Tab-separated table of C-alpha atoms and ligand atoms in Angstrom:
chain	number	residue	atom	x	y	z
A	1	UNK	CA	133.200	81.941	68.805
A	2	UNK	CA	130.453	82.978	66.087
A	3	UNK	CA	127.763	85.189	66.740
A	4	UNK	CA	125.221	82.484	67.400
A	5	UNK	CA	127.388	81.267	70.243
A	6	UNK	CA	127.942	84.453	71.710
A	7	UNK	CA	124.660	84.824	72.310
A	8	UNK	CA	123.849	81.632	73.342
A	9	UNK	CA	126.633	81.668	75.849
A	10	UNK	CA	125.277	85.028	77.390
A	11	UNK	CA	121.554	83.863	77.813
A	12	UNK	CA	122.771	80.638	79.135
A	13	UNK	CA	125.257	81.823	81.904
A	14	UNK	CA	123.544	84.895	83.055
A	15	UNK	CA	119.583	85.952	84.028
A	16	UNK	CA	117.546	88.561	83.564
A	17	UNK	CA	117.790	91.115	86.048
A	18	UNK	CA	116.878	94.608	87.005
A	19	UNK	CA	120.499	96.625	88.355
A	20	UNK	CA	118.893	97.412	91.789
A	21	UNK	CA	120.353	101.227	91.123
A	22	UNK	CA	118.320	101.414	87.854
A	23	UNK	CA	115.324	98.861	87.711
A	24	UNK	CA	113.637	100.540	84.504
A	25	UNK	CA	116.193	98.491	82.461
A	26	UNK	CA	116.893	95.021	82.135
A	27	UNK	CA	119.969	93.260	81.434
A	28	UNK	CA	121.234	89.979	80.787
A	29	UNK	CA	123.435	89.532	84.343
A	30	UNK	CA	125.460	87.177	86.311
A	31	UNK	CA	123.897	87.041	89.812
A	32	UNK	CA	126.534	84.978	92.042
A	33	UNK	CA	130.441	86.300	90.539
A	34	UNK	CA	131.951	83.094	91.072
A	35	UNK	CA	130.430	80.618	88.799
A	36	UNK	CA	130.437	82.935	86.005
A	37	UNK	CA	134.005	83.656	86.086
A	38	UNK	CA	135.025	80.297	86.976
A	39	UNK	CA	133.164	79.055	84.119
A	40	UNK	CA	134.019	81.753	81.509
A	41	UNK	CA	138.116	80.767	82.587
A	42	UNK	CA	136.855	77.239	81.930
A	43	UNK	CA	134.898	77.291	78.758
A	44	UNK	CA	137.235	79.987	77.235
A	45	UNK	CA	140.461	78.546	78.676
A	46	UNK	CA	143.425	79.275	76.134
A	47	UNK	CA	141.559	81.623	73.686
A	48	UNK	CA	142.809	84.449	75.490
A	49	UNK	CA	139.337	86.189	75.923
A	50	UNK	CA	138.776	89.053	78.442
A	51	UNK	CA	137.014	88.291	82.025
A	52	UNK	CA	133.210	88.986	81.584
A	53	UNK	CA	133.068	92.701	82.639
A	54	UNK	CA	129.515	92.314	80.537
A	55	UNK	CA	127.887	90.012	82.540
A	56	UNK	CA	127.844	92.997	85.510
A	57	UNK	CA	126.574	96.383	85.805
A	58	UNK	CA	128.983	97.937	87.023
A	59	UNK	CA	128.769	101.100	89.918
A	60	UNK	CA	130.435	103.378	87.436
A	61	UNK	CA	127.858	102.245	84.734
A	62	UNK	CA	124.737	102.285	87.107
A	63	UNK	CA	125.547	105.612	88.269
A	64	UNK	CA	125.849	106.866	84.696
A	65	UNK	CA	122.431	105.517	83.555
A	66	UNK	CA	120.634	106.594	86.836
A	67	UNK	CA	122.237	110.271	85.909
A	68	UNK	CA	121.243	110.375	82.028
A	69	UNK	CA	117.553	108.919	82.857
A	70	UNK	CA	116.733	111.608	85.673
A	71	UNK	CA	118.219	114.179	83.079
A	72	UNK	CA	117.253	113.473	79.976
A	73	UNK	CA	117.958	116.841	78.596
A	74	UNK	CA	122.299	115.699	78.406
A	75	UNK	CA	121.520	112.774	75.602
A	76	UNK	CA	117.806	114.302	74.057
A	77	UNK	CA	118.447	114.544	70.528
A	78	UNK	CA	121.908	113.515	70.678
A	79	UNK	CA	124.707	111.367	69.029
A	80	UNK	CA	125.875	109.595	72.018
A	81	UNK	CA	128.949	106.724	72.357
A	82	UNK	CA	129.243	104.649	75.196
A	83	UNK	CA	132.817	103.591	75.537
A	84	UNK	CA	133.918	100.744	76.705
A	85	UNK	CA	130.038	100.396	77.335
A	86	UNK	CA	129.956	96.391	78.867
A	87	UNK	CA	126.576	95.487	79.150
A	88	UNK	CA	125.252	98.322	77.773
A	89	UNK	CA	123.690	100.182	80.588
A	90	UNK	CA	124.715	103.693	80.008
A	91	UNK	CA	124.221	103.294	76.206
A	92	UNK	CA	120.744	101.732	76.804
A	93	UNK	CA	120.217	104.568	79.053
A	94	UNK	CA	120.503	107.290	76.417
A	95	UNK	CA	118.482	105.581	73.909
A	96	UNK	CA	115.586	105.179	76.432
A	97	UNK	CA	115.794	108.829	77.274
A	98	UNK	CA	115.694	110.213	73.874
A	99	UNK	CA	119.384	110.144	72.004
A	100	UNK	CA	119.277	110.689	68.416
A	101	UNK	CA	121.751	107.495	68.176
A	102	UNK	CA	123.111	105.693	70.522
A	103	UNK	CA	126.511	103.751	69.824
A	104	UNK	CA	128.564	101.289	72.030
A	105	UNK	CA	132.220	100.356	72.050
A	106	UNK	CA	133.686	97.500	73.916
A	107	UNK	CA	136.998	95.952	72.926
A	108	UNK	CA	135.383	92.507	74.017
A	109	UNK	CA	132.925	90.348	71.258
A	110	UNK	CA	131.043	89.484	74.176
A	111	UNK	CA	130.199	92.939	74.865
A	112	UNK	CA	129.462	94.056	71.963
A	113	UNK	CA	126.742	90.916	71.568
A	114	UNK	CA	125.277	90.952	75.052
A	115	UNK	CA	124.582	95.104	73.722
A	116	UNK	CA	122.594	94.334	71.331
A	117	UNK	CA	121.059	91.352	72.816
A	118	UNK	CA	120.258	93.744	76.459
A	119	UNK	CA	119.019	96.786	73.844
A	120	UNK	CA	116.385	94.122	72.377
A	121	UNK	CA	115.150	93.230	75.969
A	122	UNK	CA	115.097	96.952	77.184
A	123	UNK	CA	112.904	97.955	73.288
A	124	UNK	CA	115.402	100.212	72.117
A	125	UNK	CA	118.168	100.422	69.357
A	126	UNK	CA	122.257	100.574	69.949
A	127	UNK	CA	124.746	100.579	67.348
A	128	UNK	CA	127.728	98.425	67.846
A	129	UNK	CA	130.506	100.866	67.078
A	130	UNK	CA	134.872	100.296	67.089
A	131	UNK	CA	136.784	103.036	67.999
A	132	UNK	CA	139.457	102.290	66.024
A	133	UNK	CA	142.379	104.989	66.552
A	134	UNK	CA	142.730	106.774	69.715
A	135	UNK	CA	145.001	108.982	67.759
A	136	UNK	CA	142.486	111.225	66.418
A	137	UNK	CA	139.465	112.691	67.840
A	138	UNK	CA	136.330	110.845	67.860
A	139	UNK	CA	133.986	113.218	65.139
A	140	UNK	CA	130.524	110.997	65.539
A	141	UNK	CA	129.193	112.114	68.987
A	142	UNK	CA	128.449	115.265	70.774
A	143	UNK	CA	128.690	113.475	73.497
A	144	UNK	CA	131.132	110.410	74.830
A	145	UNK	CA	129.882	109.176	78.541
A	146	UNK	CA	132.469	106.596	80.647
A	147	UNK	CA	131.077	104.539	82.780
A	148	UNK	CA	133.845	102.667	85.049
A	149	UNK	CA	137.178	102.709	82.754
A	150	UNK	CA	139.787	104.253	85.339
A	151	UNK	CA	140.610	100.540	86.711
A	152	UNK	CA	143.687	100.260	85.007
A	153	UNK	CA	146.507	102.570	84.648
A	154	UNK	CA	147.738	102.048	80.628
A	155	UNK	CA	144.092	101.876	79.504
A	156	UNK	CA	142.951	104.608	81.254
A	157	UNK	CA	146.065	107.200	80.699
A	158	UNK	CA	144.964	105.866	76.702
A	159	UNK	CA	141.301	107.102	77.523
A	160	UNK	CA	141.897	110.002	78.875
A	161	UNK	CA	144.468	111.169	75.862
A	162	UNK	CA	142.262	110.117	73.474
A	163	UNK	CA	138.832	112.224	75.260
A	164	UNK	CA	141.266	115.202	75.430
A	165	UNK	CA	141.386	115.345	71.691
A	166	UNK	CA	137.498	115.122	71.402
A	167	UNK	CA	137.689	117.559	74.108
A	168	UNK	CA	139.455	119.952	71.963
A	169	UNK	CA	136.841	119.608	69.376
A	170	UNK	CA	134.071	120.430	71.153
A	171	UNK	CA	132.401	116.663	71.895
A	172	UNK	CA	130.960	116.698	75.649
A	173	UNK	CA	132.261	113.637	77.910
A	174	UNK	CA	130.932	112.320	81.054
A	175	UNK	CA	133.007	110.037	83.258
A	176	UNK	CA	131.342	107.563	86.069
A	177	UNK	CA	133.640	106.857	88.354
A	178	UNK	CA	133.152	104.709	91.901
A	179	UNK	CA	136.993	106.065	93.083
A	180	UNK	CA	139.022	103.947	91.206
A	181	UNK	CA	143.405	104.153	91.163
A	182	UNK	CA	143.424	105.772	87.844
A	183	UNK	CA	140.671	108.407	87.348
A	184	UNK	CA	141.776	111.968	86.774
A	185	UNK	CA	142.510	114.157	89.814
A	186	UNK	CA	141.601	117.494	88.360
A	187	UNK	CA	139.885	119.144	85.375
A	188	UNK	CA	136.978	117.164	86.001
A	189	UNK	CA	133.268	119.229	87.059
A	190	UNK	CA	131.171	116.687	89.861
A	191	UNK	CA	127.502	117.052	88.163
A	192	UNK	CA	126.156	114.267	90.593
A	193	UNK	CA	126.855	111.684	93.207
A	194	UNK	CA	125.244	108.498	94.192
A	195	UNK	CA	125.524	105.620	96.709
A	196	UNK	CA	124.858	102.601	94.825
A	197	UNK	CA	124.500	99.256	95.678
A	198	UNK	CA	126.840	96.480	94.555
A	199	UNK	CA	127.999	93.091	95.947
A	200	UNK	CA	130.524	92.320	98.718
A	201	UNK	CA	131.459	89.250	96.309
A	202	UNK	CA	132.431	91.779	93.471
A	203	UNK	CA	133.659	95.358	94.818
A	204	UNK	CA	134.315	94.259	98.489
A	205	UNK	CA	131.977	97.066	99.834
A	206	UNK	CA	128.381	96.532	100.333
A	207	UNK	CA	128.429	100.106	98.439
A	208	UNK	CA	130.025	102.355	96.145
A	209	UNK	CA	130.278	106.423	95.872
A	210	UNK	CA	129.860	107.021	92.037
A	211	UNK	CA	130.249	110.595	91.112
A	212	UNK	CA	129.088	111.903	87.651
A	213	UNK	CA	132.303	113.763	86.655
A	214	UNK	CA	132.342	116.089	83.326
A	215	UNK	CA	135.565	116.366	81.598
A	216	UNK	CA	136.334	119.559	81.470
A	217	UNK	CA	139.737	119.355	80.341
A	218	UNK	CA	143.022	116.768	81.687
A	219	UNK	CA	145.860	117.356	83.752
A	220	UNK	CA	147.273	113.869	83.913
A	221	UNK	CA	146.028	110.715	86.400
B	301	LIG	C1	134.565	97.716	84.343
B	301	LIG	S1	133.854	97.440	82.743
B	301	LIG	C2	132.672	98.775	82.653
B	301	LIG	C3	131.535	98.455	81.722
B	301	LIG	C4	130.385	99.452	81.718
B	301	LIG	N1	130.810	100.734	81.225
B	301	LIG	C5	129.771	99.577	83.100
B	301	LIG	O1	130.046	100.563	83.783
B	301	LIG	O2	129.033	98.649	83.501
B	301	LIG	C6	135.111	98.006	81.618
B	301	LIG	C7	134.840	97.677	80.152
B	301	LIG	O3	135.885	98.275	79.362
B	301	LIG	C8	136.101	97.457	78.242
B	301	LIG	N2	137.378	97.834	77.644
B	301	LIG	C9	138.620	97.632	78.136
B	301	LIG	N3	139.545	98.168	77.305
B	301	LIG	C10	138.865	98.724	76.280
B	301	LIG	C11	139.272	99.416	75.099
B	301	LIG	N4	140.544	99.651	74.817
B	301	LIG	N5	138.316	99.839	74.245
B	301	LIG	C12	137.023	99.602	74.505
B	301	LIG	N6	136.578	98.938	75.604
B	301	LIG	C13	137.485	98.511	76.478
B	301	LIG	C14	136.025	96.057	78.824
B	301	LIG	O4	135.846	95.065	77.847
B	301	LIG	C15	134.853	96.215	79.791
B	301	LIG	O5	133.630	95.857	79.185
């Protein structure tokens, strides 16, 4: 798909909506989960693309934002990466409360255009960037914040290898996590907890407890 069909393919299949956990920003979302992943299997049938994690803020990534915009002070004057950002929420978050530079990374095209496309809307600027190695420790952020990544065992046993190394070098990393399989059992600081809202349709639960976790260093999952 080219760019221009990226982003006409987000605008068209999702709405504008407030994330009822963080209404100061507005994203580009898919209200009812069914259509939109029907349709996305559909339209995208055998090009192997990802399911549409970016059309939903996700309780991981609204309890992130809601964290960074009540304390600013974590991103002010920071180089902050998202990873594995989605929409954008947590990334969006840290430009709006005052991050020297504000970078997203999502594996998925569609991602990394409904970013920039949800930055626009929200008046503020992300960088698309692609971690490339997970070999080596990140050196472009002081800090790295996680919003909902601990879904999956491989990826998130990669993550959490890869955040130890920028652990080691002194980068700061916040995890939001809604209790998922794979998230770390120890060496992780709670800074903050939330209830937030989310849809029977998508996490089964009318609600999900997202706690603000800072890596402090990583025993294993
Ligand atoms: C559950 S969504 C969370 C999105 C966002 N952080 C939030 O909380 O709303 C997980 C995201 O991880 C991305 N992802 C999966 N594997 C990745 C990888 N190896 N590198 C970067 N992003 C990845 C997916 O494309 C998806 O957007």
């Amino acid at each position: 798909m080219k760019r221009e069909e990226m982003a006409e393919f987000i605008k068209t299949q999702t709405v504008l909506e407030k994330p009822s956990f963080v209404p100061e920003i507005t994203l580009q979302l898919a209200t009812e989960v069914t259509p939109i992943w029907k349709l996305t299997e559909e339209r995208l049938k055998g090009g192997d693309l990802p399911p549409p994690f970016w059309a939903f803020a996700w309780p991981g990534g609204q309890g992130l934002a809601r964290y960074i915009l009540d304390n600013p002070d974590v991103v002010k004057g920071k180089c902050v990466l998202d990873f594995a950002a989605g929409c954008g929420i947590a990334a969006i978050a840290a430009a709006k409360a005052g991050a020297k530079l504000s970078l997203a990374d999502d594996i998925d095209l569609l991602a990394q255009e409904a970013v920039l496309i949800n930055a626009a809307h929200n008046g503020v600027k992300v960088e698309i960037y692609r971690v490339m190695s997970m070999d080596k420790p990140f050196t472009g952020a002081d800090l790295i914040i996680l919003g909902d990544v601990c879904y999956q065992q491989a990826m998130s046993t990669a993550i959490m290898r890869w955040l130890t190394l920028c652990l080691e070098i002194g980068v700061r990393i916040l995890i939001a996590d809604p209790g998922r399989a794979y998230v770390p059992k120890d060496g992780m600081k709670e800074l903050a907890r939330y209830t937030v809202p989310t849809t029977l349709e998508l996490e089964d639960q009318k609600t999900r407890e997202v706690v603000v976790w800072e890596l402090e260093g990583f025993g294993g999952c």
